[in-house]
Amino acid sequence: MAADAQHRRSPCIHPSILNADFANLAREISRISTADAVHVDVMDNHFVPNLTLGLPVVESIRKTTDLPLDIHLMIEDPDIWAPQYAELGCESVTFHAEAAKAPVRLARELHAQQAQAAMALKPATGIEPYLDMLGELDMLLMMTVEPGFGGQAFLDLVLPKIRRARRAVDDLGGQIAIQVDGGINAETILRAADAGADTFVAGSAVYSAEDPDAAIADLRALLAR
Ligand code: DX5
Ligand code: ZN
């Protein structure tokens, strides 16, 4: 762990339902009852090649679970769409820095709707242009794969950026969560944690397990060591 770990938030596991059975989402979400939040990947076939689900399905998911919803928007025009997920009662809405036209205004709009505001960076997007606006965010999502698909291999090249993000967040008092998403599993999670991540999205590692709640417990146990 980094030397400044005293500021660190306790680790959170947010399973991604991208690898769940989309015909049985309510049942699939009941299999992750010990999760800290449900990570919902919204893809529009424009910002990323893949297409998943949108507002009507998230509205139905909202009714099936009391777990917090962590919405990851991999879409164009998040300035228009993100506030509508907040209006549905989603606890956290993440937009991509590469897609947002006015990230500061968007973060403030999400807060005005009582949602947490988060911003995601693709692996090749630097954090430096965004350092001055970090204080507008509740969470920073560092993609550890190119967004679009589950089951890809973790990109170690993102680790130095996570370390830089951790230093910047600690300078601000350490309250902003640093989330990692992509290729997180029992083999990679400690590398991300050591670099400074505290919130871990895991899709295939949780939903390819026979017992998703047991897979969550295994990841927590690794982080507690
Ligand atoms: C990928 C999504 C991820 C995905 C992670 O673009 O944002 O949330 O579900 O899946 P794994 O954990 O399998 O890489
Ligand atoms: Zn995601």
PDB file of C-alpha atoms in Angstrom, residues 190 215-225:
ATOM      1  CA  LEU A 190      -3.786  -5.949  -5.936  1.00  0.00           C
ATOM      2  CA  ALA A 215     -16.301 -14.280  -5.889  1.00  0.00           C
ATOM      3  CA  ILE A 216     -16.911 -10.850  -4.325  1.00  0.00           C
ATOM      4  CA  ALA A 217     -15.826 -12.231  -0.929  1.00  0.00           C
ATOM      5  CA  ASP A 218     -12.653 -13.642  -2.489  1.00  0.00           C
ATOM      6  CA  LEU A 219     -11.744 -10.246  -3.976  1.00  0.00           C
ATOM      7  CA  ARG A 220     -12.438  -8.535  -0.633  1.00  0.00           C
ATOM      8  CA  ALA A 221     -10.225 -11.062   1.154  1.00  0.00           C
ATOM      9  CA  LEU A 222      -7.343 -10.289  -1.202  1.00  0.00           C
ATOM     10  CA  LEU A 223      -7.712  -6.547  -0.525  1.00  0.00           C
ATOM     11  CA  ALA A 224      -7.797  -7.126   3.249  1.00  0.00           C
ATOM     12  CA  ARG A 225      -4.427  -8.899   3.300  1.00  0.00           C
TER      13      ARG A 225
END
